[in-house]
mmCIF file of C-alpha atoms in Angstrom:
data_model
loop_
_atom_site.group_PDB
_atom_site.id
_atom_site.type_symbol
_atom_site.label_atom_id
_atom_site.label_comp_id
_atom_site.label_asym_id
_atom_site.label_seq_id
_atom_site.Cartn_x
_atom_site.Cartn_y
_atom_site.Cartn_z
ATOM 1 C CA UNK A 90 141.107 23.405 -2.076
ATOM 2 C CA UNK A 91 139.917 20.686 -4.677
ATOM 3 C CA UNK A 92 139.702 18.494 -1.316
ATOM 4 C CA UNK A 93 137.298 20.956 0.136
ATOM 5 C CA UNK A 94 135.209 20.759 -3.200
ATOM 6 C CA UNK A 95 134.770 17.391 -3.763
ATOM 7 C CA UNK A 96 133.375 17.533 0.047
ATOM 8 C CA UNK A 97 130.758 19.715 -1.196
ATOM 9 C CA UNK A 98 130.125 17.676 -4.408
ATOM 10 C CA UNK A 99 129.104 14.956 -1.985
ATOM 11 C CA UNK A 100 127.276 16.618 0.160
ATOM 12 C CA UNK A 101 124.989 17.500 -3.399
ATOM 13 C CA UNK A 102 123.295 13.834 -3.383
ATOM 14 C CA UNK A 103 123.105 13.718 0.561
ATOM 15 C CA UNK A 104 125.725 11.588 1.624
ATOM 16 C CA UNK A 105 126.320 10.786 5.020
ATOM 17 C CA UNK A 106 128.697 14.037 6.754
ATOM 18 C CA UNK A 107 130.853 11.358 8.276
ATOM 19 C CA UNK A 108 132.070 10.146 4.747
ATOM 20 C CA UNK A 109 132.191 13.798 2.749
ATOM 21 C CA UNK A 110 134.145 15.408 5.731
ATOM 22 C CA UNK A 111 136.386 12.326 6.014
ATOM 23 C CA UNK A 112 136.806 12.151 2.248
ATOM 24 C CA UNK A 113 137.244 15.851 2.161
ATOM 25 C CA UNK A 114 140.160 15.298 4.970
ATOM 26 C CA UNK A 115 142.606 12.816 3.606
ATOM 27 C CA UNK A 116 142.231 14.399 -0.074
ATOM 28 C CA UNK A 117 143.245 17.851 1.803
ATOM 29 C CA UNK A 118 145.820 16.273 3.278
ATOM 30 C CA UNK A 119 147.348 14.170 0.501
ATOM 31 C CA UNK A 120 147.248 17.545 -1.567
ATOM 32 C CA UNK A 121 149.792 19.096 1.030
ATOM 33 C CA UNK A 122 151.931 16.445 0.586
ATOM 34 C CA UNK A 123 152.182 16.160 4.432
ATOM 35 C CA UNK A 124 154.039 12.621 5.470
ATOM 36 C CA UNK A 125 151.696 11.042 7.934
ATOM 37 C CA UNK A 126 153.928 10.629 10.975
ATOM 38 C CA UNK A 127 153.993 14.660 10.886
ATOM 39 C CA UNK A 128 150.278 15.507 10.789
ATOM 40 C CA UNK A 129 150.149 14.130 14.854
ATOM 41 C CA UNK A 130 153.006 16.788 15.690
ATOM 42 C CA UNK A 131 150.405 19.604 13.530
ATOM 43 C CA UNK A 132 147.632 18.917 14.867
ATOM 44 C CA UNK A 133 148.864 19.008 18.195
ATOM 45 C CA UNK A 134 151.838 21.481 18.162
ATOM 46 C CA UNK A 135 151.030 24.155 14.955
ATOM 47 C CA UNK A 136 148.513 24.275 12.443
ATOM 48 C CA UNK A 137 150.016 25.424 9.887
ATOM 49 C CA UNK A 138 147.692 23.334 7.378
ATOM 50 C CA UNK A 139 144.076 24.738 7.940
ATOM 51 C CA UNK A 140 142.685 21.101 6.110
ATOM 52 C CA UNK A 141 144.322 19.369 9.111
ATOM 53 C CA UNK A 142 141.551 21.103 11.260
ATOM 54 C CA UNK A 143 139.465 18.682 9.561
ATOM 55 C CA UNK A 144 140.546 15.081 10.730
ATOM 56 C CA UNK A 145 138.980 15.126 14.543
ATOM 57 C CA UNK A 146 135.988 16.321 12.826
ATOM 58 C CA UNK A 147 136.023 13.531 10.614
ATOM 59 C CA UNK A 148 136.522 11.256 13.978
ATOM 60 C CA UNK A 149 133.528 12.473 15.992
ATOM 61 C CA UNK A 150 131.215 13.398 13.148
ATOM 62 C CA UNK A 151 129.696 9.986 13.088
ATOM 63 C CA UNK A 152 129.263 9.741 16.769
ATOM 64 C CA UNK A 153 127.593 13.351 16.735
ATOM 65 C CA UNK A 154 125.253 12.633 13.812
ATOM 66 C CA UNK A 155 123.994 9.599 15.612
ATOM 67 C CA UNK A 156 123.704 11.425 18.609
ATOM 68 C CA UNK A 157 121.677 14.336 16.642
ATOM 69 C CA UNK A 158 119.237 11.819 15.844
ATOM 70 C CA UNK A 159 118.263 10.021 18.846
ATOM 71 C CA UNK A 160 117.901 13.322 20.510
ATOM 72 C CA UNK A 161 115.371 14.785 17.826
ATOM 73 C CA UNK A 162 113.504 10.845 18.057
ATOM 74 C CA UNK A 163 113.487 11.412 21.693
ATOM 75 C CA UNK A 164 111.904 15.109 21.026
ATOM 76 C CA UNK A 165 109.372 14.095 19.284
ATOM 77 C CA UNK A 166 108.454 11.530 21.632
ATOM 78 C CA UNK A 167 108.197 14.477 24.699
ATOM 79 C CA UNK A 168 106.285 16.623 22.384
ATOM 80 C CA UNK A 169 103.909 13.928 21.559
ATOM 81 C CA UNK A 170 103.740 13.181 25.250
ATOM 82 C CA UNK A 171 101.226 16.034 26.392
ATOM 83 C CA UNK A 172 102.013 19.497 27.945
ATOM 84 C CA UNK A 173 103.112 17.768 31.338
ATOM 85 C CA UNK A 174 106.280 16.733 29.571
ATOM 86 C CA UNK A 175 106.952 19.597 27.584
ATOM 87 C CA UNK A 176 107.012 21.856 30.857
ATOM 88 C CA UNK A 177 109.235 19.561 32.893
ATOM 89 C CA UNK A 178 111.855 19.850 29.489
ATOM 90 C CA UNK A 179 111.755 23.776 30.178
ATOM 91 C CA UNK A 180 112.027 23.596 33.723
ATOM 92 C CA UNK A 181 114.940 21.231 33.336
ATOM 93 C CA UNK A 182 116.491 23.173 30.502
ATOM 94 C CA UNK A 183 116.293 26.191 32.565
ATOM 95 C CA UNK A 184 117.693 25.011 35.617
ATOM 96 C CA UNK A 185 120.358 23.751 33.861
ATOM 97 C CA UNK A 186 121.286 26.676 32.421
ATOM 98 C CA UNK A 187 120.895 28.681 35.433
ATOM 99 C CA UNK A 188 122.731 26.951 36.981
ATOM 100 C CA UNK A 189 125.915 26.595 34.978
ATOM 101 C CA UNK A 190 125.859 30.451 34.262
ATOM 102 C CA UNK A 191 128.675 31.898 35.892
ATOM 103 C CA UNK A 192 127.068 34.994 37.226
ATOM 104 C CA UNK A 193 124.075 32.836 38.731
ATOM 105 C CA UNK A 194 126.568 30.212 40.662
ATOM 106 C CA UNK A 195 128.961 33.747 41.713
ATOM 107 C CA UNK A 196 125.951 35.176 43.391
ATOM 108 C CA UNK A 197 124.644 32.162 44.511
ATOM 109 C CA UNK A 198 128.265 31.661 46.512
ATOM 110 C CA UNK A 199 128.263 35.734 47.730
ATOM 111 C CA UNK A 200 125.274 35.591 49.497
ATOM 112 C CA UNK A 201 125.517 34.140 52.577
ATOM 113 C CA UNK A 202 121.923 34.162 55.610
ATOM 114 C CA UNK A 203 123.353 33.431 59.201
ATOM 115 C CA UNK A 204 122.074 34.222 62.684
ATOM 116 C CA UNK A 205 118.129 33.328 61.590
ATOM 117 C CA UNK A 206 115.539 33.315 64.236
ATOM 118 C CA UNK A 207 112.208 33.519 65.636
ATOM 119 C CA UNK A 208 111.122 34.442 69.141
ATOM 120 C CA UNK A 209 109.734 31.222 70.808
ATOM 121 C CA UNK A 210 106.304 31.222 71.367
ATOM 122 C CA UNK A 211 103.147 28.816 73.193
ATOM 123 C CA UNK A 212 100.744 30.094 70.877
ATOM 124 C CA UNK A 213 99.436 29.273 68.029
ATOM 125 C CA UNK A 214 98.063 30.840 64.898
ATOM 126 C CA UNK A 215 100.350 34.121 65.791
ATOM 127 C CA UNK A 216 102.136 36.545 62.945
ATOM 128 C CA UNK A 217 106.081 36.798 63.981
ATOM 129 C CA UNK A 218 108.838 38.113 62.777
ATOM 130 C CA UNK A 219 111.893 36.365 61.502
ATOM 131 C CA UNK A 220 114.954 37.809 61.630
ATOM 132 C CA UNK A 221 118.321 37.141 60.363
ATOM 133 C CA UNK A 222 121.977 38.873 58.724
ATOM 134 C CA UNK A 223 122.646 38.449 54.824
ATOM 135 C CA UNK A 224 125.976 39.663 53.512
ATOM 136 C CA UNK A 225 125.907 40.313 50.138
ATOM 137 C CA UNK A 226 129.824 40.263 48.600
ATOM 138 C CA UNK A 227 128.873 39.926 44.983
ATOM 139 C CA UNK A 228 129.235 42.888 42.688
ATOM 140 C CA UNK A 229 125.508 43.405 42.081
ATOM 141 C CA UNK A 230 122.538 43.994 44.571
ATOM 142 C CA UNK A 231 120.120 41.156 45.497
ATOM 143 C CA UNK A 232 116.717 41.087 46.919
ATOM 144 C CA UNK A 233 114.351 38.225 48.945
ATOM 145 C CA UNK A 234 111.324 37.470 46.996
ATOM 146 C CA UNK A 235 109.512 35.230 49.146
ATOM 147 C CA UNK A 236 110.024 32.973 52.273
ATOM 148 C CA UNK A 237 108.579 29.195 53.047
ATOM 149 C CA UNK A 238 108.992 27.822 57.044
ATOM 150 C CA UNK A 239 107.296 25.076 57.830
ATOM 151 C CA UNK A 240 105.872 26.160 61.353
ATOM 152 C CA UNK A 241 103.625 29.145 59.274
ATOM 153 C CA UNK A 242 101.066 29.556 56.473
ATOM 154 C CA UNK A 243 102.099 32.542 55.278
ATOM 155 C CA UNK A 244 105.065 35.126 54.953
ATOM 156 C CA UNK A 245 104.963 39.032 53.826
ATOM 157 C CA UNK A 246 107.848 41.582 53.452
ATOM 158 C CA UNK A 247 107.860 44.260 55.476
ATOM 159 C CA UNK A 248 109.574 47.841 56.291
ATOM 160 C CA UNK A 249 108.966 50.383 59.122
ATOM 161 C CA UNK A 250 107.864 53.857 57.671
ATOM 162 C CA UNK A 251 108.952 57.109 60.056
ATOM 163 C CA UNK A 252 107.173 60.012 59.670
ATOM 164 C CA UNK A 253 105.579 62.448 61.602
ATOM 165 C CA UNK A 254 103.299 60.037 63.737
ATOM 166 C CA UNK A 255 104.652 56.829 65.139
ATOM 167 C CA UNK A 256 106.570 53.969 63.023
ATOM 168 C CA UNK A 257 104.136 52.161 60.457
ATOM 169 C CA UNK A 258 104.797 48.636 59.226
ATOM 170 C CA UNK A 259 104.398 48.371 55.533
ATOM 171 C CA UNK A 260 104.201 45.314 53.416
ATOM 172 C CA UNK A 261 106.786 45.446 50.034
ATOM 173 C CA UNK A 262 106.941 43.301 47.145
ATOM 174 C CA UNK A 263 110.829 42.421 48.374
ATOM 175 C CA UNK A 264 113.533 43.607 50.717
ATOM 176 C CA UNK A 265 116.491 45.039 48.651
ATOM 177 C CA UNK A 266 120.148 43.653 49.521
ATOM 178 C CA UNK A 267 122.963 45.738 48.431
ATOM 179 C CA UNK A 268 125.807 44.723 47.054
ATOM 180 C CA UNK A 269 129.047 44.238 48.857
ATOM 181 C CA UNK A 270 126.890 45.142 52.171
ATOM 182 C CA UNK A 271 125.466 43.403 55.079
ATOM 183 C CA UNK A 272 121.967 43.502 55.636
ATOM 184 C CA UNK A 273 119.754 42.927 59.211
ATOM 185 C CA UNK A 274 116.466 42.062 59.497
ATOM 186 C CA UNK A 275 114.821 43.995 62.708
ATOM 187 C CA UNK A 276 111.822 44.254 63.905
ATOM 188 C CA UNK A 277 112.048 48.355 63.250
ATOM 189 C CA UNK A 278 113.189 47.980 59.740
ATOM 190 C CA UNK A 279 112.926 45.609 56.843
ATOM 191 C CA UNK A 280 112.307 41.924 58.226
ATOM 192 C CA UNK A 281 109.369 39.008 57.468
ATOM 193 C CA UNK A 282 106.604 38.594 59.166
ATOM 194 C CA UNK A 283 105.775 34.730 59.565
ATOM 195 C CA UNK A 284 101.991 34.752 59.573
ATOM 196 C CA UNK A 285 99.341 32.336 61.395
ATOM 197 C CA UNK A 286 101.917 29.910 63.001
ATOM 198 C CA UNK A 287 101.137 26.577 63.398
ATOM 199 C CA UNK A 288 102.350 25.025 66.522
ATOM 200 C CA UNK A 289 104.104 26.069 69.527
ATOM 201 C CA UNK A 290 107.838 27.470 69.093
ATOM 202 C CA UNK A 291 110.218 25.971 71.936
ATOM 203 C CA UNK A 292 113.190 27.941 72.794
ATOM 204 C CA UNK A 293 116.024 25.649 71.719
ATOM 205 C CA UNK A 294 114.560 24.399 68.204
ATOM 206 C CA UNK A 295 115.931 24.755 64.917
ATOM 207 C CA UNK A 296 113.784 25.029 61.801
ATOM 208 C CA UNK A 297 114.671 25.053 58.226
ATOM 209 C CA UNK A 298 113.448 27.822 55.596
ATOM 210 C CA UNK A 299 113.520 28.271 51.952
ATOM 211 C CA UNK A 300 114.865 31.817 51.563
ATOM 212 C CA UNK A 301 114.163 32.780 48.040
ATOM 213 C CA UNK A 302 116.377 35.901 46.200
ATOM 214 C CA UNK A 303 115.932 37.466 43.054
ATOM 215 C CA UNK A 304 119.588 36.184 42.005
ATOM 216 C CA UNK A 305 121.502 34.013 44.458
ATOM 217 C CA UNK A 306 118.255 31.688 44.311
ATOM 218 C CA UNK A 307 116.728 29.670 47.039
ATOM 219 C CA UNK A 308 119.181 29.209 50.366
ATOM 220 C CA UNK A 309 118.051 26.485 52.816
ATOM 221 C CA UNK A 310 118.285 28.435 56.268
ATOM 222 C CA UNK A 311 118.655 27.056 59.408
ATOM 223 C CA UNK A 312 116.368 29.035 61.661
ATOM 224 C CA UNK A 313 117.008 28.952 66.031
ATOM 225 C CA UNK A 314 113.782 29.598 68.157
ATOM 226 C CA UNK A 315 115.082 32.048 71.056
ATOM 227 C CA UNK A 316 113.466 33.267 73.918
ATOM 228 C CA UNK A 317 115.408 36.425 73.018
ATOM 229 C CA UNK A 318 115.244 37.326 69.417
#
């Protein structure tokens, strides 16, 4: 324990971490009385010696301290740059972290958008709807929040409302996936309506689409233009 104190002491008068944890180490360790060609087998094997816990600490300290630094120079540098840099440092720390959470990357792999298509077409500036089968195996329900084709302007949501009269087409915020389900889009049920086209659609083309969820994120989609969607 007097190791461990004279560690502190150190630290008092701001000495460098690198030397008062390294310091702090071998003192520990001379106090146990542990021969040198056994505190490998400890460290590795059984720690029976909590000072021992100490030594790769001592190792990387310096490294990290260094490390500390030029990140915090290089912070103030991107703050001092203007808002344009301090956004792209969220977006990127965001992303990041996103995408190394292990629920995010699970639903991400769950989700999976096959048989996507559009009804081929000679017109142009049309609304039509796309259609395509999710299957949803993650353990939590999903939802599309917004699609991008090239070949449209514009996308909405929609669902087909029965009631009394005939079917209504309503626009929703999103379409709700559940989980371990599959999901179609139809024309008399939830699909997207690509709005204001802008070129012809040839049967026999392929497209790709950004299909956006609330939790699997944004799938690229291969979508087929068929004469029979």
């Amino acid at each position: 324990m007097w190791g461990l104190r004279i560690g502190v002491v150190l630290l008092g008068p701001s000495a460098p971490i690198a030397i008062c944890v390294g310091i702090a180490s071998a003192l520990a360790v001379a106090s146990a009385g542990t021969p040198l060609l056994v505190v490998p087998q400890q460290l590795f094997a059984k720690l029976d010696n909590v000072g021992l816990l100490a030594i790769p600490s001592f190792m990387d300290t310096n490294r990290y301290e260094l490390r500390a630094r030029a990140d915090i120079d290089r912070g103030k540098r991107i703050v001092r740059g203007g808002g344009g840099l301090r956004l792209f440092a969220i977006r990127l720390i965001v992303g990041v972290g996103l995408t190394l959470t292990p629920g995010f990357a699970a639903a991400g792999d769950a989700l999976k958008v096959t048989n996507a298509r559009v009804a081929a077409s000679d017109q142009i500036g049309i609304d039509l709807p796309l259609l395509m089968t999710i299957r949803n195996d993650a353990a939590e329900a999903d939802a599309i929040l917004r699609i991008r084709c090239p070949f449209a302007n514009f996308s909405e949501k929609h669902t087909v409302d029965r009631g009394e009269g005939a079917p209504a087409m309503r626009t929703i915020k999103s379409i709700p996936i559940p989980e371990n389900e599959t999901l179609e889009l139809r024309r008399d049920g939830y699909h997207v309506m690509l709005l204001q086209t802008r070129q012809k659609l040839v049967h026999g083309e392929t497209f790709t689409c950004a299909v956006v969820f609330q939790k699997a994120g944004t799938k690229e989609t291969e979508v087929h233009i068929s004469r029979t969607p």
